[in-house]
mmCIF file with all atom_site columns, C-alpha atoms in Angstrom:
data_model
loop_
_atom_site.group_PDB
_atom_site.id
_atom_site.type_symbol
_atom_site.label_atom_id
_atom_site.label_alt_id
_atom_site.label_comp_id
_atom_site.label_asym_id
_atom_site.label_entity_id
_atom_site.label_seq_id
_atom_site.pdbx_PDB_ins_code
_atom_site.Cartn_x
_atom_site.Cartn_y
_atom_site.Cartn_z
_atom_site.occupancy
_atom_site.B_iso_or_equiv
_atom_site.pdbx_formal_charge
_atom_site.auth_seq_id
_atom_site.auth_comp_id
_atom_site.auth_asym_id
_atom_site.auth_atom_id
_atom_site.pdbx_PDB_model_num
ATOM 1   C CA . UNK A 1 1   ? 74.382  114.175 143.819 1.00 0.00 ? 1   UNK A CA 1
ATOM 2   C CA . UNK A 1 2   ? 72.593  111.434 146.542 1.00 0.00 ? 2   UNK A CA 1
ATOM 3   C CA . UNK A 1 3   ? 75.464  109.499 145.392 1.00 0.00 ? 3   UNK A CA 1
ATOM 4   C CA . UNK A 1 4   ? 77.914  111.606 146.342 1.00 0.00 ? 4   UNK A CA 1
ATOM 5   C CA . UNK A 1 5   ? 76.304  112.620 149.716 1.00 0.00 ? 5   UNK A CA 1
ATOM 6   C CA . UNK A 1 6   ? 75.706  108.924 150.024 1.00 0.00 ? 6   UNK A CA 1
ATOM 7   C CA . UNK A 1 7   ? 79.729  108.797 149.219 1.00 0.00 ? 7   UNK A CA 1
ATOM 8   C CA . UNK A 1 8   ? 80.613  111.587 151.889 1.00 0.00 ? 8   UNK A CA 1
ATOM 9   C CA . UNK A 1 9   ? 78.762  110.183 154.822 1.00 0.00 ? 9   UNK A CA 1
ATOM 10  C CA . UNK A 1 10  ? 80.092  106.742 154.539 1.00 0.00 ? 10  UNK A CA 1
ATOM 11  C CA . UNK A 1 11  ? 83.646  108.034 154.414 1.00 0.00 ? 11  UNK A CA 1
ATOM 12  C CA . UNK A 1 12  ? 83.483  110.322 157.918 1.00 0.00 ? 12  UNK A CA 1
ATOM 13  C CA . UNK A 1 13  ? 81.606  107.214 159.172 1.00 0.00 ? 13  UNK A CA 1
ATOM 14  C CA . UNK A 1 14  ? 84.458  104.822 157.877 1.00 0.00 ? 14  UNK A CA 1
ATOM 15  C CA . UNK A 1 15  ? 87.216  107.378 159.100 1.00 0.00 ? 15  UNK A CA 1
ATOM 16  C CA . UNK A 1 16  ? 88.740  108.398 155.913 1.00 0.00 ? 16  UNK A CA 1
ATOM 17  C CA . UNK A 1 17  ? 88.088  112.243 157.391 1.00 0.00 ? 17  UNK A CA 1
ATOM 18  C CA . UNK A 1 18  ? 86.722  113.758 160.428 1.00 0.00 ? 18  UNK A CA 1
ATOM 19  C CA . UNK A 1 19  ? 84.225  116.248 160.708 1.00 0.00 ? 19  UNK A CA 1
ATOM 20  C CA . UNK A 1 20  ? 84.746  119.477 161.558 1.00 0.00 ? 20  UNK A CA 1
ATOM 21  C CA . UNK A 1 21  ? 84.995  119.889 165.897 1.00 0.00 ? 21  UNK A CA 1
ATOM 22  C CA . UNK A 1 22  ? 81.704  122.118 165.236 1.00 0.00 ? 22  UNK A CA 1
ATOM 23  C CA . UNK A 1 23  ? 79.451  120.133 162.955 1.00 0.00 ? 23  UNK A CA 1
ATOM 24  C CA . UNK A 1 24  ? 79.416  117.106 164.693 1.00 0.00 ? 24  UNK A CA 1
ATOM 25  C CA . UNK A 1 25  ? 75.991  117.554 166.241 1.00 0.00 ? 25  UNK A CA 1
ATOM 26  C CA . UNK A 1 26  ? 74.077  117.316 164.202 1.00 0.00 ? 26  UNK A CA 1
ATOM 27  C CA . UNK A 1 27  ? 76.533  115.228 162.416 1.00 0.00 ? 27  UNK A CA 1
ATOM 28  C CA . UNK A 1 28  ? 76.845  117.964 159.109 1.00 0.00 ? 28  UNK A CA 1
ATOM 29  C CA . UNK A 1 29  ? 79.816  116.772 156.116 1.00 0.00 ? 29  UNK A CA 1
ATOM 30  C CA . UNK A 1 30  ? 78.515  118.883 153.527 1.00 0.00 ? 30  UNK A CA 1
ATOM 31  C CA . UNK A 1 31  ? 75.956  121.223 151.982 1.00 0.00 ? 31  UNK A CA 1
ATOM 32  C CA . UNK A 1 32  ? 74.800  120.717 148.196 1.00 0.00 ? 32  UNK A CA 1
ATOM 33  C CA . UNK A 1 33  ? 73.578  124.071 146.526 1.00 0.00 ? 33  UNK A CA 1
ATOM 34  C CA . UNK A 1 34  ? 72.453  123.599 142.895 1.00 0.00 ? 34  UNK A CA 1
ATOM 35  C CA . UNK A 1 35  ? 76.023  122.610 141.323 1.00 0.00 ? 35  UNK A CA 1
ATOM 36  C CA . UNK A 1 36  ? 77.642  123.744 144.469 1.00 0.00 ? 36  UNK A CA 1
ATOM 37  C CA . UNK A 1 37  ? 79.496  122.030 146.981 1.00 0.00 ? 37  UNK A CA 1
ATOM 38  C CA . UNK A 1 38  ? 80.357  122.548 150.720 1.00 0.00 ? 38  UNK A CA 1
ATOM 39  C CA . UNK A 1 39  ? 82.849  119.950 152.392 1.00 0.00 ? 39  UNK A CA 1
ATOM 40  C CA . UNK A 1 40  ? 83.338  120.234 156.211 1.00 0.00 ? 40  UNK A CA 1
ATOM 41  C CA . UNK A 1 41  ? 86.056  118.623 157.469 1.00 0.00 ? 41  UNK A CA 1
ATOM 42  C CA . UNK A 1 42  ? 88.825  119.153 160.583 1.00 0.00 ? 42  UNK A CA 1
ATOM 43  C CA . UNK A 1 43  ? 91.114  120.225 157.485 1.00 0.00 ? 43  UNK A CA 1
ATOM 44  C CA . UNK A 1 44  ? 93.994  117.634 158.837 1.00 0.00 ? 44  UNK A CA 1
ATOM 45  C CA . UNK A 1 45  ? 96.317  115.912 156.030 1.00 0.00 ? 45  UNK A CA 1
ATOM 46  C CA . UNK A 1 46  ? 94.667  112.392 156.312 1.00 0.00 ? 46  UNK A CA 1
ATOM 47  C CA . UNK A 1 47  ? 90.846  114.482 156.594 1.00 0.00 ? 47  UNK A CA 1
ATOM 48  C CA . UNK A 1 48  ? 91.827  116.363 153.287 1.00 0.00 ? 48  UNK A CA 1
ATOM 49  C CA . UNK A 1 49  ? 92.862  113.223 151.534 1.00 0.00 ? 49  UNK A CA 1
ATOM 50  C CA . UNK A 1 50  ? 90.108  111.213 152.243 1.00 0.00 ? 50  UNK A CA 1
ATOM 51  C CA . UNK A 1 51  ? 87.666  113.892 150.919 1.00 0.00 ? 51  UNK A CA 1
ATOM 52  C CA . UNK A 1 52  ? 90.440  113.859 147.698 1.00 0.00 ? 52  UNK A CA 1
ATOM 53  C CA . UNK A 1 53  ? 89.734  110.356 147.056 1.00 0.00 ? 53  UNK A CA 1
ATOM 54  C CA . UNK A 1 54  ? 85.667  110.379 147.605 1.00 0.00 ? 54  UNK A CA 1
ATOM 55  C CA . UNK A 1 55  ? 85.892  113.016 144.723 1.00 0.00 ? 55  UNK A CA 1
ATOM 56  C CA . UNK A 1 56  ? 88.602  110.679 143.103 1.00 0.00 ? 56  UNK A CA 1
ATOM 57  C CA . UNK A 1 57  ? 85.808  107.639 143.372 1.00 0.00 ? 57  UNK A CA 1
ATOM 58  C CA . UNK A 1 58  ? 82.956  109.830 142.479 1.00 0.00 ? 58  UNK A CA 1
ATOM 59  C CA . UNK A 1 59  ? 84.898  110.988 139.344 1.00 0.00 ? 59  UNK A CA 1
ATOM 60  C CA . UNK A 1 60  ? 85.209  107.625 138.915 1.00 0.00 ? 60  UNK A CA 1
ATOM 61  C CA . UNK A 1 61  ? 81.806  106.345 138.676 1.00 0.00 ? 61  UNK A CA 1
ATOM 62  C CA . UNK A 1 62  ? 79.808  109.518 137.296 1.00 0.00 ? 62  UNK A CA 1
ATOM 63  C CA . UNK A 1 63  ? 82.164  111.146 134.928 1.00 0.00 ? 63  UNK A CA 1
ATOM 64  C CA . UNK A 1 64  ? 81.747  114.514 136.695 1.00 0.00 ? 64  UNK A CA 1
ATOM 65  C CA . UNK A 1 65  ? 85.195  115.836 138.414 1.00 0.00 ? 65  UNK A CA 1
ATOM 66  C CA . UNK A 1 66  ? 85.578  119.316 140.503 1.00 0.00 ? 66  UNK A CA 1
ATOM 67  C CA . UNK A 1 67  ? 86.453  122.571 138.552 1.00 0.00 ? 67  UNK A CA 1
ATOM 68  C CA . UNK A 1 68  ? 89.580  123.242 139.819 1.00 0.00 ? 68  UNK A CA 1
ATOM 69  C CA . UNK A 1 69  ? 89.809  126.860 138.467 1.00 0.00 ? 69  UNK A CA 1
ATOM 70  C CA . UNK A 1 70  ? 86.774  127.468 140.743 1.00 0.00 ? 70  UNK A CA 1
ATOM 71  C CA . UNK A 1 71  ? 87.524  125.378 143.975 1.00 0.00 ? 71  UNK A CA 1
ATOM 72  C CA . UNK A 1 72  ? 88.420  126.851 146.767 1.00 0.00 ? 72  UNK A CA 1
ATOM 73  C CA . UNK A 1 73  ? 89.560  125.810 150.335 1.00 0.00 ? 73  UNK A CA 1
ATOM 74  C CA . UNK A 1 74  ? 89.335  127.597 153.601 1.00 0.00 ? 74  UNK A CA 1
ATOM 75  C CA . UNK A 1 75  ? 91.117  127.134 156.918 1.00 0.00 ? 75  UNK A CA 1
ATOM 76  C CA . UNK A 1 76  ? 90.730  128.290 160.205 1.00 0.00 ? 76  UNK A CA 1
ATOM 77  C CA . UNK A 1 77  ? 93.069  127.582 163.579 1.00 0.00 ? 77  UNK A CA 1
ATOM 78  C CA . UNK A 1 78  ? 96.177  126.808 161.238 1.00 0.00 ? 78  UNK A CA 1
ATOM 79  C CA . UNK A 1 79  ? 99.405  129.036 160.824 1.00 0.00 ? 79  UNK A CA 1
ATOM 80  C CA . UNK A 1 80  ? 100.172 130.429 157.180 1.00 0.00 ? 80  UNK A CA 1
ATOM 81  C CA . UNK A 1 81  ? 102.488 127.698 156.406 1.00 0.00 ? 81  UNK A CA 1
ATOM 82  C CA . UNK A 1 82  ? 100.598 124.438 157.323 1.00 0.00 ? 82  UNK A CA 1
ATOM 83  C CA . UNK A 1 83  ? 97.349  125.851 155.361 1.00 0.00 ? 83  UNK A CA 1
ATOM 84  C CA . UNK A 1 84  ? 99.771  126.390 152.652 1.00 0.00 ? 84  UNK A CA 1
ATOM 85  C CA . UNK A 1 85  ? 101.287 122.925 152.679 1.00 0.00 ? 85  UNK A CA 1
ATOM 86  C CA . UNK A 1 86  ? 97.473  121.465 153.212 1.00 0.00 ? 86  UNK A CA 1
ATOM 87  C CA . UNK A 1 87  ? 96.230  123.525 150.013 1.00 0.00 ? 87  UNK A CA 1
ATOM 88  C CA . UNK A 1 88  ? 99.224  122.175 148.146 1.00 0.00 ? 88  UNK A CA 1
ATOM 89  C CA . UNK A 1 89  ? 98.098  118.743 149.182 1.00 0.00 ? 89  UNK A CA 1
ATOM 90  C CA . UNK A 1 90  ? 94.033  119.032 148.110 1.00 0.00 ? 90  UNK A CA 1
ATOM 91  C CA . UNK A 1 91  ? 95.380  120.830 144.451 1.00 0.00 ? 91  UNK A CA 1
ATOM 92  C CA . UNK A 1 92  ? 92.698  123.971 145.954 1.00 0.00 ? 92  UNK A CA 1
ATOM 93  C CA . UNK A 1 93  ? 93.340  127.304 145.866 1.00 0.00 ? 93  UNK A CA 1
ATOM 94  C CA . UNK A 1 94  ? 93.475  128.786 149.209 1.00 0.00 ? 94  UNK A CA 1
ATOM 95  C CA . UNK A 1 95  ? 91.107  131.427 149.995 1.00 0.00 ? 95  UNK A CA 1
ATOM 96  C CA . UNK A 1 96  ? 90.078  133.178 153.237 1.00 0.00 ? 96  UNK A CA 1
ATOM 97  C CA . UNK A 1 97  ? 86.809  134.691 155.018 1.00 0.00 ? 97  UNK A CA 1
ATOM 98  C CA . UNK A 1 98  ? 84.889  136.874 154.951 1.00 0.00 ? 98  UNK A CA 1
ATOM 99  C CA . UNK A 1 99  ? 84.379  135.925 151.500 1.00 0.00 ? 99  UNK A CA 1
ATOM 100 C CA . UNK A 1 100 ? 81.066  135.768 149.248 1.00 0.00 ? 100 UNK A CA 1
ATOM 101 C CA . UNK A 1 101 ? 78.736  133.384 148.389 1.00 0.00 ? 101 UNK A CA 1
ATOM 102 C CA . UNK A 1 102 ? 75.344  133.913 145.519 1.00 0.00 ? 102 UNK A CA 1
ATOM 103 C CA . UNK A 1 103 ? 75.933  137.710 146.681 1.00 0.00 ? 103 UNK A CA 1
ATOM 104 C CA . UNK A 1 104 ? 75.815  137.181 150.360 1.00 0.00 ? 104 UNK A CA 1
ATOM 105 C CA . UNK A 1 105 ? 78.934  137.584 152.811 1.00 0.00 ? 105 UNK A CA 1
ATOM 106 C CA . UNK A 1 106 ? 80.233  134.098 154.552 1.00 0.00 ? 106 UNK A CA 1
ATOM 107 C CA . UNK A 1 107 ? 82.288  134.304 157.703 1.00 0.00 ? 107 UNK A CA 1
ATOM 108 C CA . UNK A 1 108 ? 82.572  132.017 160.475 1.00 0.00 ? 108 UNK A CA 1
ATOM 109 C CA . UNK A 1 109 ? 82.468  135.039 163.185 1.00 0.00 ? 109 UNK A CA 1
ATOM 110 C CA . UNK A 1 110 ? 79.204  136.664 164.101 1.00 0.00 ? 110 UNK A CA 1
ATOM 111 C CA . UNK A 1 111 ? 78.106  139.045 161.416 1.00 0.00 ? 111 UNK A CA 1
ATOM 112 C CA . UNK A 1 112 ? 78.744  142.864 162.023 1.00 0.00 ? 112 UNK A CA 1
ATOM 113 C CA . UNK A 1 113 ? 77.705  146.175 160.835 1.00 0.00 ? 113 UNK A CA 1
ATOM 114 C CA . UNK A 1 114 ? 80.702  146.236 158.793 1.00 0.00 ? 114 UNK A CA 1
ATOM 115 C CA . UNK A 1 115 ? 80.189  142.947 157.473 1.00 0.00 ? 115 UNK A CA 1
ATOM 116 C CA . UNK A 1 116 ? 76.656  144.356 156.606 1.00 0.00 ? 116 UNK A CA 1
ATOM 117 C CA . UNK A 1 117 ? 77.837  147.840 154.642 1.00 0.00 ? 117 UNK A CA 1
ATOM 118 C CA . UNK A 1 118 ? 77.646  146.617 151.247 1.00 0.00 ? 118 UNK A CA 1
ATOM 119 C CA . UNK A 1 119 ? 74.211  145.827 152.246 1.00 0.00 ? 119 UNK A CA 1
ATOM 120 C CA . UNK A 1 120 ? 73.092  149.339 153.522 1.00 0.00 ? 120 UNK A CA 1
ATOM 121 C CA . UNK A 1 121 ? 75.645  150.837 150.301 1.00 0.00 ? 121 UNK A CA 1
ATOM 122 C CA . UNK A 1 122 ? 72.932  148.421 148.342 1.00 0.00 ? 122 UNK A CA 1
ATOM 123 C CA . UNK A 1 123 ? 69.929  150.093 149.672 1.00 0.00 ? 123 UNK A CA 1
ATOM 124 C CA . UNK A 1 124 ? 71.215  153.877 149.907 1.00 0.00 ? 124 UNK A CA 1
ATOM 125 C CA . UNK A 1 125 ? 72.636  153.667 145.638 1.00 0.00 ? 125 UNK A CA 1
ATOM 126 C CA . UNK A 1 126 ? 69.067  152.607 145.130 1.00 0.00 ? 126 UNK A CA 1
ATOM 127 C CA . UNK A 1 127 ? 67.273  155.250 147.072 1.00 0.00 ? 127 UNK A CA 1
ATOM 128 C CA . UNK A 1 128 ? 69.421  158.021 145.736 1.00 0.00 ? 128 UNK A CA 1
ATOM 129 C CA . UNK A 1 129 ? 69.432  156.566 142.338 1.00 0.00 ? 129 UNK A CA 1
ATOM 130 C CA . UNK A 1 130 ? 68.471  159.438 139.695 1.00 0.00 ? 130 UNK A CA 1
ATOM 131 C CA . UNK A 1 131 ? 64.848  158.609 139.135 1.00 0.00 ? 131 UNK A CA 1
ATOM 132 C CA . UNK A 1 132 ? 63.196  158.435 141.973 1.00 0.00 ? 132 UNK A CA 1
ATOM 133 C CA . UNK A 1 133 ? 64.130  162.620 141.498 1.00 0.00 ? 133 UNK A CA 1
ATOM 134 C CA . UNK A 1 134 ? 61.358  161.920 139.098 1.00 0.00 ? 134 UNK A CA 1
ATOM 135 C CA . UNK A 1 135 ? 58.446  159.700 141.216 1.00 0.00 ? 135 UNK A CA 1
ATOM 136 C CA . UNK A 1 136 ? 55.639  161.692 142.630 1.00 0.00 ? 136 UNK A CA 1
ATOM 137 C CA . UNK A 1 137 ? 55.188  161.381 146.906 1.00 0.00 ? 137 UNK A CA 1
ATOM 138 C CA . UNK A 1 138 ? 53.530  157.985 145.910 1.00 0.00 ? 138 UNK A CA 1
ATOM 139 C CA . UNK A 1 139 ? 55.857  156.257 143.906 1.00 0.00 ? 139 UNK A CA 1
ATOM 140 C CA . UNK A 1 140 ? 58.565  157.087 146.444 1.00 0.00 ? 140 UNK A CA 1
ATOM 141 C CA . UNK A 1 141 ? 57.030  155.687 149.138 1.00 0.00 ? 141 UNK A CA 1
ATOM 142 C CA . UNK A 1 142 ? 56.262  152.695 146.706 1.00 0.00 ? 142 UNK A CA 1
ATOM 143 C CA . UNK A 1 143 ? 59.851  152.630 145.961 1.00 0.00 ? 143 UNK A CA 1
ATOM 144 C CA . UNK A 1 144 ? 61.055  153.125 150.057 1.00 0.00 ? 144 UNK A CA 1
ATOM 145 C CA . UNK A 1 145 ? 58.924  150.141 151.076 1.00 0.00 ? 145 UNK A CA 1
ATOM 146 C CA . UNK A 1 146 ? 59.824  147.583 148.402 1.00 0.00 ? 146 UNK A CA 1
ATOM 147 C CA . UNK A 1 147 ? 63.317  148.320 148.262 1.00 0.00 ? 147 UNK A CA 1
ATOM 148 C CA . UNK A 1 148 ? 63.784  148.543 152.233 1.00 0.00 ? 148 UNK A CA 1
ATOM 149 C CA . UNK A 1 149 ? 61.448  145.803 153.281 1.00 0.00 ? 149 UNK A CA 1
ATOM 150 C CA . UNK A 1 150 ? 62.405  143.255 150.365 1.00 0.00 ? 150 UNK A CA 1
ATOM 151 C CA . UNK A 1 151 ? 65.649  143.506 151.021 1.00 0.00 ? 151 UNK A CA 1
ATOM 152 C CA . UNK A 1 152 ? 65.773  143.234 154.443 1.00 0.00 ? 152 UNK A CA 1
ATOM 153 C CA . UNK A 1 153 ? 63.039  140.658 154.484 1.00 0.00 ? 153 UNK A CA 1
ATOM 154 C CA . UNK A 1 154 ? 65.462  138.699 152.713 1.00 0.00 ? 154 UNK A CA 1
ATOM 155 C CA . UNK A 1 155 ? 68.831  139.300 154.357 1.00 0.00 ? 155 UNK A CA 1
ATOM 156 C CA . UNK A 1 156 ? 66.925  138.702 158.019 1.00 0.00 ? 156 UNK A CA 1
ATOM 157 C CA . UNK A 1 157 ? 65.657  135.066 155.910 1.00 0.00 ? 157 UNK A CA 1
ATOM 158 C CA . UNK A 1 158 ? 69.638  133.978 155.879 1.00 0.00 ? 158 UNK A CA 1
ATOM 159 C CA . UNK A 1 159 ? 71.012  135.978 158.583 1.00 0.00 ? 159 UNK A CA 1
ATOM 160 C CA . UNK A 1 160 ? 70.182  136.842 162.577 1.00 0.00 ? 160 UNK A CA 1
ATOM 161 C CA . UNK A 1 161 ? 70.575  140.713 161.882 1.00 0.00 ? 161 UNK A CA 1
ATOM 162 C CA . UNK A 1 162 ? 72.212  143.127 164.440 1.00 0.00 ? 162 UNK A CA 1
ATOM 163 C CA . UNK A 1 163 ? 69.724  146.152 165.595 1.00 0.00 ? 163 UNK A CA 1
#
């Protein structure tokens, strides 16, 4: 994978695609997560190509190529039909935010307390769940402060949480 970071850098700093207007400082083309793959680019025609053929080269050199069946592209500040025509271009299925990612909800607008009800809906199944009818005063409490603080101890790790 430093190969095809290595591969990815050198082609925004070549030109073969531009960055993204807000991940240019600090200069950010892409996140790698385990076998995962995140690709920021301005999403123009020649930008989508160039990031086609660094996968084209990489596929080329390590024997690994892209999943298709699991790809997906998102666009933002484009009509209907030029996304369309781009996602016809890249061979990507189109997809749109909010979407989710290992569980958690991505969306490039600031996260709400509707983004954040499958959360809560998370917390209040497991607090109503049938056997804690059965825990003493003890175990409840137990119960209360792991599932409450866990969670939320992770959620505030990944997000800026509303009060």
């Amino acid at each position: 994978m430093e190969v095809l970071s290595r591969l990815l850098d050198k082609a925004e700093s070549d030109g073969s695609f531009r960055l993204h207007p807000l991940c240019s400082s600090p200069k950010l083309t892409h996140l790698l997560f385990a076998d995962d793959l995140l690709v920021f680019s301005d999403g123009s025609r020649a930008s989508t190509a160039g990031i086609k053929s660094v996968m084209n080269q990489f596929k080329d050199w390590s024997g690994l190529d892209t999943n298709e069946s699991k790809t997906e592209i998102f666009y933002g500040g484009y009509t209907n039909t030029q996304a369309s025509v781009l996602s016809d271009l890249s061979g990507f299925r189109r997809s749109e935010f909010p979407t989710r990612y290992l569980g958690l909800p991505l969306s490039p607008k600031r996260i709400s307390a509707a983004t954040l009800q499958p959360f809560v809906d998370r917390i209040t199944s497991k607090l109503h769940s049938w056997t804690v009818k059965f825990l003493s005063f003890a175990g409840k409490v137990t119960m209360i402060y792991s599932v409450i603080c866990n969670m939320v101890n992770f959620w505030s790790s990944i997000f800026v949480l509303p009060k």
